[in-house]
Amino acid sequence: MFQMDLLPEQLGDLPSKQEIAKDAYLINGFALPNQATLLADLQHIISVAPLRHMETPGGFIMSVAMTNCGTLGWVTDRQGYRYTTHDPLSGQPWPAMPNSFMQLAHHAAIETGFNDFVPDACLINQYKVGARMTLHQDKNELDFSQPIVSVSLGIPAVFQLGGLSRSDKPIKLALTHGDVVVWGGESRLKFHGVMPLKANCHPATGDYRINLTFRKAG
Ligand code: MD6
Ligand code: FE
């Protein structure tokens, strides 16, 4: 699970930033310099608040395994989608957001013009082969003026980014280890999803893809 941090000279001219939609940016490799610390902090969180397959309000079990860190965590069960202060599995508060996570999200936001992003929630998604995320909007947060910062680790995935209506045709984007997506403004409420994950292997995470999404939820 662990891997050495890359030295700056091994990064070449990464990271590169591109606008993928209005107010939405992909920064390739932005998380690479801190990956060893991120992965170690992630292991700790998962040891305290294990990844689990949550149930949707409609009674489906999600193919993506999830947990959270921060003062708020996103959950779903038969009662609906919402943020909670406590992990329903343990009854304990969600693990604190590690400084490495907070700094990465804050700095990625600055890089794309969102200057005061201080997340209070980080949803951790783990995908194994075949796992997917159907098109959805992130709308359980209170403040849509704040962006979402999304960090991809491990094996690649195809991300879909659509429009404000579910029927808008999504663009597809490959996300690989270390990539960071920041979206806010006009893109904040766009539909998006992840195509079923193809089998692959990555030295940092084995057979899995991990996605961290940082939000200002409360
Ligand atoms: C994922 N991401 O990449 C799922 N939501 O595994 C999301 O659902 C997402 O990447 C809002 C903003 C960025 C995201
Ligand atoms: Fe989302």
XYZ file of N, CA and C and ligand atoms in Angstrom:
669
model
N 0.830 -1.208 0.000
C 0.000 0.000 0.000
C 0.863 1.256 0.000
N 2.053 1.169 0.554
C 2.842 2.395 0.683
C 3.862 2.544 -0.434
N 4.201 3.761 -0.715
C 5.127 4.042 -1.812
C 5.917 5.301 -1.467
N 7.154 5.348 -1.955
C 7.984 6.535 -1.693
C 7.385 7.766 -2.368
N 7.528 8.899 -1.728
C 7.160 10.156 -2.394
C 8.089 10.374 -3.575
N 7.552 10.986 -4.630
C 8.384 11.331 -5.780
C 9.192 12.585 -5.458
N 10.425 12.601 -5.908
C 11.209 13.832 -5.808
C 10.726 14.797 -6.881
N 10.845 16.104 -6.644
C 10.353 17.063 -7.641
C 10.901 16.813 -9.041
N 12.181 16.410 -9.125
C 12.764 16.230 -10.467
C 12.171 15.014 -11.179
N 11.567 14.078 -10.417
C 10.936 12.917 -11.058
C 9.562 13.261 -11.617
N 9.063 14.423 -11.244
C 7.740 14.835 -11.704
C 7.795 15.469 -13.097
N 8.985 15.798 -13.566
C 9.075 16.475 -14.858
C 8.313 17.779 -14.783
N 7.496 18.077 -15.807
C 6.781 19.340 -15.763
C 5.349 19.200 -15.251
N 5.049 18.084 -14.603
C 3.764 17.967 -13.916
C 3.772 18.889 -12.710
N 2.678 19.322 -12.151
C 1.347 19.053 -12.656
C 0.930 20.026 -13.749
N 0.056 19.547 -14.629
C -0.506 20.431 -15.650
C -1.994 20.617 -15.358
N -2.455 21.809 -15.616
C -3.838 22.161 -15.267
C -4.634 22.419 -16.535
N -5.811 21.834 -16.630
C -6.674 22.128 -17.777
C -8.108 22.357 -17.322
N -8.807 23.289 -17.996
C -10.217 23.524 -17.674
C -11.035 22.530 -18.474
N -11.762 21.655 -17.783
C -12.509 20.593 -18.466
C -13.955 20.991 -18.721
N -14.428 21.987 -17.994
C -15.771 22.564 -18.184
C -15.693 23.911 -17.479
N -16.723 24.737 -17.638
C -16.697 26.043 -16.973
C -16.496 25.858 -15.461
N -15.474 26.480 -14.904
C -15.180 26.431 -13.463
C -14.811 25.032 -12.955
N -14.404 24.129 -13.851
C -13.981 22.781 -13.443
C -12.608 22.496 -14.049
N -11.699 22.030 -13.228
C -10.301 21.874 -13.650
C -9.765 20.500 -13.280
N -8.924 19.980 -14.154
C -8.152 18.767 -13.866
C -6.688 19.169 -13.715
N -6.107 18.818 -12.569
C -4.677 19.055 -12.375
C -4.003 17.687 -12.306
N -3.373 17.308 -13.402
C -2.732 15.990 -13.459
C -1.596 15.912 -12.444
N -1.601 14.853 -11.659
C -0.468 14.566 -10.784
C -0.303 15.473 -9.576
N -1.313 16.282 -9.287
C -1.138 17.270 -8.206
C -0.898 16.599 -6.844
N -1.424 15.404 -6.637
C -1.288 14.732 -5.336
C -0.024 13.876 -5.243
N 0.725 13.743 -6.340
C 1.870 12.806 -6.329
C 2.947 13.143 -5.299
N 3.324 14.405 -5.139
C 4.427 14.687 -4.204
C 4.122 14.262 -2.761
N 2.840 14.196 -2.395
C 2.462 13.870 -1.013
C 1.871 12.476 -0.881
N 2.048 11.635 -1.893
C 1.274 10.394 -1.907
C 1.592 9.461 -0.740
N 2.833 9.383 -0.326
C 3.170 8.444 0.760
C 2.457 8.842 2.049
N 2.461 10.143 2.352
C 1.781 10.632 3.548
C 0.270 10.439 3.430
N -0.273 10.754 2.260
C -1.719 10.579 2.045
C -2.129 9.129 2.263
N -1.349 8.194 1.714
C -1.703 6.778 1.815
C -1.570 6.273 3.249
N -0.558 6.755 3.960
C -0.402 6.354 5.370
C -1.558 6.902 6.210
N -1.923 8.156 5.974
C -3.048 8.754 6.710
C -4.363 8.047 6.368
N -4.484 7.660 5.108
C -5.678 6.926 4.676
C -5.791 5.577 5.392
N -4.661 4.875 5.519
C -4.664 3.577 6.216
C -5.158 3.730 7.641
N -4.725 4.801 8.294
C -5.163 5.032 9.667
C -6.677 5.252 9.736
N -7.192 6.086 8.846
C -8.636 6.372 8.843
C -9.437 5.084 8.668
N -8.984 4.269 7.687
C -9.711 3.036 7.382
C -9.648 2.036 8.538
N -8.571 2.107 9.336
C -8.457 1.205 10.488
C -9.435 1.608 11.598
N -9.802 2.879 11.637
C -10.720 3.380 12.679
C -12.169 3.357 12.193
N -12.358 3.751 10.955
C -13.701 3.817 10.353
C -13.654 3.010 9.052
N -13.910 1.702 9.137
C -13.698 0.814 7.990
C -14.563 1.189 6.776
N -14.036 0.884 5.597
C -14.815 1.013 4.368
C -15.995 0.047 4.440
N -17.154 0.517 3.981
C -18.350 -0.327 4.017
C -19.262 0.010 2.833
N -20.065 -0.981 2.441
C -21.006 -0.784 1.329
C -22.326 -0.297 1.908
N -22.668 0.947 1.616
C -23.886 1.540 2.178
C -25.094 1.204 1.298
N -26.275 1.364 1.886
C -27.528 1.083 1.184
C -28.151 2.399 0.709
N -28.679 2.402 -0.496
C -29.350 3.610 -0.993
C -30.758 3.682 -0.393
N -31.382 4.872 -0.463
C -32.765 4.987 0.047
C -33.701 4.000 -0.645
N -33.381 3.655 -1.898
C -34.227 2.716 -2.649
C -33.929 1.253 -2.367
N -32.938 0.975 -1.500
C -32.673 -0.398 -1.095
C -31.568 -1.113 -1.853
N -30.829 -0.380 -2.694
C -29.696 -1.002 -3.390
C -28.422 -0.871 -2.554
N -27.560 -1.883 -2.633
C -26.264 -1.821 -1.962
C -25.257 -1.229 -2.945
N -24.558 -0.202 -2.533
C -23.622 0.476 -3.429
C -22.415 -0.420 -3.740
N -21.973 -0.406 -4.991
C -20.803 -1.208 -5.377
C -19.511 -0.577 -4.877
N -19.542 0.725 -4.601
C -18.394 1.447 -4.064
C -18.431 1.334 -2.536
N -17.294 1.013 -1.926
C -17.198 0.979 -0.455
C -16.774 2.365 0.025
N -17.366 2.831 1.120
C -17.157 4.218 1.556
C -16.842 4.333 3.040
N -16.105 5.395 3.357
C -15.989 5.875 4.724
C -15.712 7.379 4.639
N -15.487 8.009 5.792
C -15.302 9.457 5.819
C -14.274 9.858 6.859
N -13.726 11.064 6.686
C -13.052 11.745 7.780
C -13.450 13.212 7.743
N -13.240 13.881 8.890
C -13.659 15.271 9.004
C -14.775 15.403 10.032
N -15.229 16.629 10.268
C -16.288 16.809 11.280
C -17.631 16.316 10.769
N -17.773 16.205 9.437
C -18.996 15.656 8.862
C -18.651 14.549 7.881
N -19.508 13.556 7.788
C -19.312 12.466 6.837
C -20.611 12.184 6.100
N -20.475 11.858 4.814
C -21.664 11.593 3.984
C -22.081 10.133 4.165
N -23.369 9.928 4.400
C -23.878 8.558 4.521
C -25.168 8.401 3.725
N -25.464 7.155 3.396
C -26.774 6.827 2.834
C -27.270 5.543 3.487
N -28.591 5.511 3.745
C -29.256 4.304 4.204
C -30.722 4.421 3.776
N -31.593 3.572 4.294
C -32.995 3.600 3.871
C -33.656 4.941 4.186
N -33.072 5.687 5.138
C -33.633 6.999 5.522
C -33.252 8.116 4.551
N -32.235 7.907 3.738
C -31.865 8.935 2.762
C -30.383 9.258 2.775
N -30.016 10.251 1.954
C -28.639 10.746 1.851
C -28.483 11.920 2.805
N -27.390 11.982 3.551
C -27.183 13.110 4.470
C -25.766 13.106 5.024
N -25.432 14.149 5.747
C -24.174 14.213 6.478
C -24.432 13.939 7.949
N -23.508 13.215 8.589
C -23.602 12.950 10.022
C -22.273 13.327 10.692
N -22.345 13.628 11.986
C -21.123 13.911 12.742
C -20.461 12.618 13.226
N -21.240 11.533 13.290
C -20.748 10.273 13.848
C -20.842 9.151 12.819
N -19.922 8.196 12.935
C -19.949 7.003 12.097
C -21.056 6.082 12.617
N -22.066 5.795 11.814
C -23.162 4.948 12.301
C -22.705 3.532 12.682
N -21.568 3.067 12.151
C -21.078 1.717 12.490
C -20.539 1.657 13.910
N -19.810 2.687 14.314
C -19.122 2.660 15.609
C -19.813 3.538 16.649
N -20.631 4.475 16.203
C -21.199 5.469 17.119
C -20.214 6.549 17.524
N -18.997 6.488 16.991
C -17.944 7.463 17.317
C -17.928 8.578 16.265
N -17.395 9.766 16.637
C -17.220 10.796 15.611
C -16.360 10.253 14.471
N -16.578 10.735 13.241
C -15.694 10.363 12.129
C -14.259 10.751 12.493
N -13.264 9.998 12.031
C -11.867 10.369 12.312
C -11.586 11.794 11.820
N -10.715 12.486 12.543
C -10.350 13.856 12.146
C -9.728 13.860 10.753
N -9.899 14.975 10.053
C -9.269 15.098 8.741
C -7.773 15.350 8.927
N -6.925 14.475 8.375
C -5.481 14.670 8.558
C -5.024 15.973 7.886
N -3.987 16.546 8.446
C -3.424 17.770 7.886
C -3.024 17.593 6.415
N -2.499 16.425 6.073
C -2.079 16.175 4.680
C -3.270 16.306 3.725
N -4.440 15.820 4.154
C -5.651 15.898 3.325
C -6.084 17.360 3.185
N -6.171 18.026 4.347
C -6.627 19.427 4.381
C -5.742 20.315 3.501
N -4.436 20.165 3.652
C -3.493 20.988 2.886
C -3.624 20.732 1.384
N -3.718 19.469 1.015
C -3.835 19.126 -0.408
C -5.089 19.759 -1.010
N -6.216 19.610 -0.327
C -7.484 20.138 -0.860
C -7.444 21.659 -0.933
N -6.934 22.273 0.109
C -6.855 23.739 0.169
C -5.964 24.281 -0.953
N -4.809 23.650 -1.141
C -3.877 24.137 -2.155
C -4.359 23.865 -3.579
N -5.031 22.744 -3.782
C -5.596 22.472 -5.117
C -6.654 23.518 -5.451
N -7.452 23.883 -4.460
C -8.496 24.902 -4.695
C -7.857 26.245 -5.051
N -6.814 26.630 -4.318
C -6.123 27.897 -4.615
C -5.592 27.887 -6.044
N -5.023 26.754 -6.436
C -4.449 26.584 -7.783
C -5.467 26.884 -8.885
N -6.747 26.740 -8.554
C -7.785 26.938 -9.571
C -8.680 28.148 -9.249
N -8.195 29.007 -8.343
C -8.887 30.276 -8.117
C -9.916 30.290 -7.002
N -10.010 29.200 -6.231
C -10.912 29.177 -5.070
C -10.043 29.374 -3.830
N -10.036 30.598 -3.327
C -8.973 30.973 -2.393
C -9.191 30.635 -0.934
N -10.414 30.366 -0.523
C -10.614 30.123 0.915
C -11.373 28.836 1.172
N -10.989 27.790 0.454
C -11.658 26.491 0.634
C -11.089 25.768 1.853
N -11.925 25.598 2.866
C -11.558 24.854 4.072
C -12.595 23.742 4.254
N -12.274 22.538 3.755
C -13.271 21.468 3.806
C -13.536 20.997 5.234
N -14.774 20.593 5.500
C -15.093 19.975 6.795
C -15.473 18.503 6.622
N -15.483 18.026 5.385
C -15.887 16.641 5.108
C -15.016 16.070 4.001
N -14.601 14.823 4.178
C -13.906 14.100 3.104
C -14.531 12.722 2.986
N -15.191 12.488 1.861
C -15.766 11.180 1.553
C -14.703 10.349 0.846
N -14.499 9.147 1.337
C -13.495 8.234 0.777
C -14.230 7.094 0.069
N -13.986 6.979 -1.230
C -14.638 5.946 -2.048
C -13.610 4.926 -2.494
N -13.912 3.656 -2.312
C -13.016 2.594 -2.787
C -13.726 1.761 -3.853
N -13.118 1.699 -5.051
C -13.683 0.955 -6.178
C -12.847 -0.278 -6.429
N -13.505 -1.433 -6.529
C -12.811 -2.618 -7.049
C -13.324 -2.861 -8.464
N -12.748 -3.851 -9.160
C -13.164 -4.090 -10.541
C -14.698 -4.217 -10.607
N -15.297 -3.533 -11.576
C -16.751 -3.584 -11.769
C -17.524 -2.530 -11.003
N -16.918 -1.948 -9.962
C -17.649 -0.932 -9.181
C -17.847 0.322 -10.029
N -18.951 1.000 -9.805
C -19.278 2.199 -10.583
C -20.062 3.179 -9.727
N -20.140 4.400 -10.250
C -20.966 5.415 -9.588
C -21.888 5.973 -10.660
N -23.178 5.743 -10.519
C -24.109 6.240 -11.542
C -24.184 7.767 -11.482
N -24.662 8.363 -12.567
C -24.722 9.825 -12.655
C -25.511 10.389 -11.477
N -24.933 11.393 -10.849
C -25.585 12.023 -9.688
C -25.128 13.475 -9.578
N -25.822 14.232 -8.745
C -25.384 15.582 -8.367
C -24.984 15.539 -6.905
N -23.991 16.339 -6.530
C -23.637 16.466 -5.117
C -24.390 17.669 -4.582
N -25.466 17.427 -3.866
C -26.312 18.552 -3.441
C -26.759 18.444 -1.981
N -26.062 17.622 -1.189
C -26.379 17.528 0.239
C -25.597 18.544 1.076
N -24.735 19.334 0.404
C -23.931 20.324 1.124
C -24.744 21.619 1.259
N -24.400 22.436 2.262
C -25.175 23.663 2.512
C -24.743 24.813 1.616
N -23.463 24.849 1.245
C -22.900 26.028 0.598
C -22.367 25.679 -0.796
N -23.164 25.958 -1.825
C -22.734 25.621 -3.190
C -21.756 26.645 -3.767
N -21.422 27.701 -2.994
C -20.406 28.646 -3.488
C -19.008 28.052 -3.303
N -18.898 27.013 -2.470
C -17.605 26.351 -2.272
C -17.455 25.207 -3.279
N -16.240 25.009 -3.786
C -16.036 23.945 -4.771
C -15.973 22.564 -4.095
N -15.844 21.536 -4.907
C -15.497 20.194 -4.429
C -14.123 19.881 -5.010
N -13.274 19.291 -4.191
C -11.952 18.868 -4.654
C -11.928 17.349 -4.604
N -11.552 16.726 -5.700
C -11.592 15.276 -5.825
C -10.202 14.749 -6.182
N -9.722 13.772 -5.400
C -8.371 13.237 -5.564
C -8.476 11.760 -5.947
N -7.835 11.386 -7.042
C -7.855 9.994 -7.487
C -6.539 9.309 -7.154
N -6.626 8.105 -6.606
C -5.438 7.315 -6.270
C -5.634 5.888 -6.779
N -4.523 5.270 -7.210
C -4.594 3.874 -7.621
C -4.953 3.704 -9.075
N -5.680 2.637 -9.387
C -5.900 2.288 -10.789
C -6.823 3.300 -11.467
N -6.684 3.442 -12.791
C -7.421 4.489 -13.513
C -8.922 4.223 -13.590
N -9.651 5.315 -13.756
C -11.101 5.227 -13.956
C -11.501 6.213 -15.046
N -12.667 5.953 -15.633
C -13.242 6.908 -16.586
C -14.347 7.665 -15.873
N -14.126 8.968 -15.750
C -15.059 9.858 -15.061
C -15.974 10.474 -16.113
N -17.244 10.595 -15.794
C -18.206 11.237 -16.690
C -18.640 12.553 -16.088
N -18.594 13.599 -16.894
C -19.051 14.912 -16.435
C -20.100 15.419 -17.407
N -21.319 15.538 -16.919
C -22.444 15.961 -17.750
C -22.804 17.412 -17.505
N -24.073 17.704 -17.629
C -24.560 19.070 -17.447
C -25.483 19.174 -16.246
N -26.299 20.211 -16.246
C -27.182 20.457 -15.104
C -28.452 19.612 -15.170
N -28.659 18.970 -16.329
C -29.801 18.086 -16.489
C -29.276 16.659 -16.679
N -29.943 15.685 -16.060
C -29.466 14.296 -16.128
C -29.296 13.803 -17.558
N -30.131 14.331 -18.455
C -30.102 13.855 -19.845
C -28.990 14.500 -20.678
N -28.271 15.508 -20.145
C -27.162 16.104 -20.897
C -26.058 15.066 -21.096
N -25.571 14.981 -22.334
C -24.562 13.959 -22.649
C -23.244 14.260 -21.930
N -22.742 13.315 -21.130
C -21.506 13.596 -20.384
C -20.243 13.509 -21.252
N -19.239 14.304 -20.911
C -17.914 14.102 -21.473
C -17.221 13.043 -20.609
N -16.239 12.353 -21.192
C -15.506 11.314 -20.452
C -14.066 11.746 -20.264
N -13.551 11.397 -19.109
C -12.242 11.883 -18.716
C -11.529 10.743 -17.989
N -10.291 10.426 -18.405
C -9.531 9.406 -17.679
C -8.892 10.057 -16.455
N -9.084 9.443 -15.291
C -8.436 9.942 -14.067
C -7.466 8.888 -13.570
N -6.219 9.281 -13.361
C -5.198 8.337 -12.934
C -4.605 8.765 -11.592
N -3.743 7.917 -11.079
C -3.134 8.086 -9.760
C -2.543 9.487 -9.584
N -3.021 10.198 -8.589
C -2.489 11.525 -8.283
C -3.250 12.680 -8.911
N -4.186 12.371 -9.805
C -4.941 13.460 -10.453
C -5.905 14.116 -9.457
N -6.051 15.420 -9.604
C -6.976 16.167 -8.757
C -7.935 16.953 -9.646
N -9.219 16.849 -9.361
C -10.244 17.633 -10.054
C -10.822 18.629 -9.056
N -10.929 19.876 -9.492
C -11.577 20.895 -8.663
C -12.749 21.418 -9.460
N -13.934 21.412 -8.847
C -15.038 22.039 -9.565
C -15.933 22.812 -8.640
N -16.349 23.943 -9.186
C -17.201 24.840 -8.425
C -17.976 25.690 -9.391
N -18.394 26.856 -8.899
C -19.059 27.826 -9.767
C -20.165 27.202 -10.585
N -20.113 27.441 -11.883
C -21.176 26.967 -12.781
C -21.215 25.451 -12.908
N -20.141 24.776 -12.532
C -20.125 23.313 -12.666
C -20.520 22.588 -11.384
N -20.664 23.324 -10.302
C -20.824 22.713 -8.971
C -21.937 21.673 -8.902
N -23.027 21.915 -9.639
C -24.183 21.010 -9.535
C -24.361 20.132 -10.776
N -23.288 19.993 -11.552
C -23.408 19.153 -12.750
C -23.466 17.666 -12.395
N -24.221 16.935 -13.199
C -24.272 15.478 -13.039
C -22.916 14.880 -13.395
N -22.543 13.851 -12.660
C -21.259 13.202 -12.898
C -21.310 11.777 -12.365
N -20.368 10.961 -12.826
C -20.330 9.570 -12.391
C -19.018 8.924 -12.783
N -18.902 7.642 -12.457
C -17.699 6.875 -12.771
C -18.137 5.591 -13.468
N -17.547 5.330 -14.656
C -17.873 4.109 -15.414
C -17.362 2.878 -14.649
N -17.968 1.707 -14.896
C -17.511 0.492 -14.200
C -15.992 0.325 -14.334
N -15.353 0.092 -13.206
C -13.889 0.049 -13.168
C -13.366 -1.197 -13.880
N -12.366 -0.994 -14.740
C -11.712 -2.123 -15.419
C -10.628 -2.702 -14.516
N -10.422 -4.020 -14.618
C -9.379 -4.684 -13.825
C -8.025 -4.072 -14.166
N -7.213 -3.864 -13.137
C -5.911 -3.263 -13.326
C -5.172 -3.425 -12.005
N -3.966 -2.925 -11.949
C -3.189 -3.038 -10.725
C -2.294 -1.812 -10.629
N -2.155 -1.286 -9.427
C -1.290 -0.120 -9.222
C -0.430 -0.370 -7.992
N 0.867 -0.004 -8.053
C 1.744 -0.290 -6.913
C 1.273 0.345 -5.600
N 0.552 1.461 -5.667
C 0.164 2.158 -4.434
C -1.066 1.558 -3.767
N -1.965 0.934 -4.547
C -3.266 0.523 -3.994
C -3.685 -0.880 -4.406
N -2.817 -1.601 -5.134
C -3.196 -2.947 -5.580
C -4.297 -2.893 -6.626
N -5.387 -3.638 -6.380
C -6.462 -3.782 -7.375
C -7.497 -2.667 -7.311
N -7.283 -1.670 -6.489
C -8.332 -0.704 -6.192
C -8.067 0.683 -6.746
N -9.167 1.407 -6.922
C -9.094 2.860 -7.078
C -9.684 3.478 -5.815
N -9.017 4.506 -5.330
C -9.519 5.269 -4.182
C -9.781 6.696 -4.653
N -10.913 7.242 -4.269
C -11.204 8.641 -4.562
C -11.538 9.358 -3.255
N -10.905 10.504 -3.070
C -11.199 11.349 -1.910
C -11.954 12.569 -2.428
N -13.143 12.839 -1.911
C -13.821 14.086 -2.302
C -13.997 14.961 -1.073
N -13.459 16.157 -1.207
C -13.463 17.139 -0.117
C -14.575 18.139 -0.343
N -15.343 18.396 0.695
C -16.457 19.323 0.594
C -16.526 20.233 1.809
N -17.131 21.375 1.608
C -17.602 22.206 2.732
C -19.071 21.875 2.840
N -19.366 20.965 3.787
C -20.721 20.388 3.837
C -21.624 21.150 4.794
N -21.034 21.675 5.884
C -21.856 22.277 6.933
C -21.821 23.809 6.875
C -15.280 9.380 -7.875
N -16.530 11.300 -7.503
O -14.501 10.005 -8.589
C -16.606 9.933 -7.531
N -18.353 14.248 -6.836
O -15.013 8.273 -7.438
C -17.582 12.084 -7.292
O -18.711 11.669 -7.145
C -17.351 13.512 -7.271
O -15.145 13.349 -8.133
C -18.216 15.561 -6.805
C -17.064 16.177 -7.191
C -16.023 15.447 -7.650
C -16.145 14.078 -7.694
Fe -20.164 13.206 -6.647
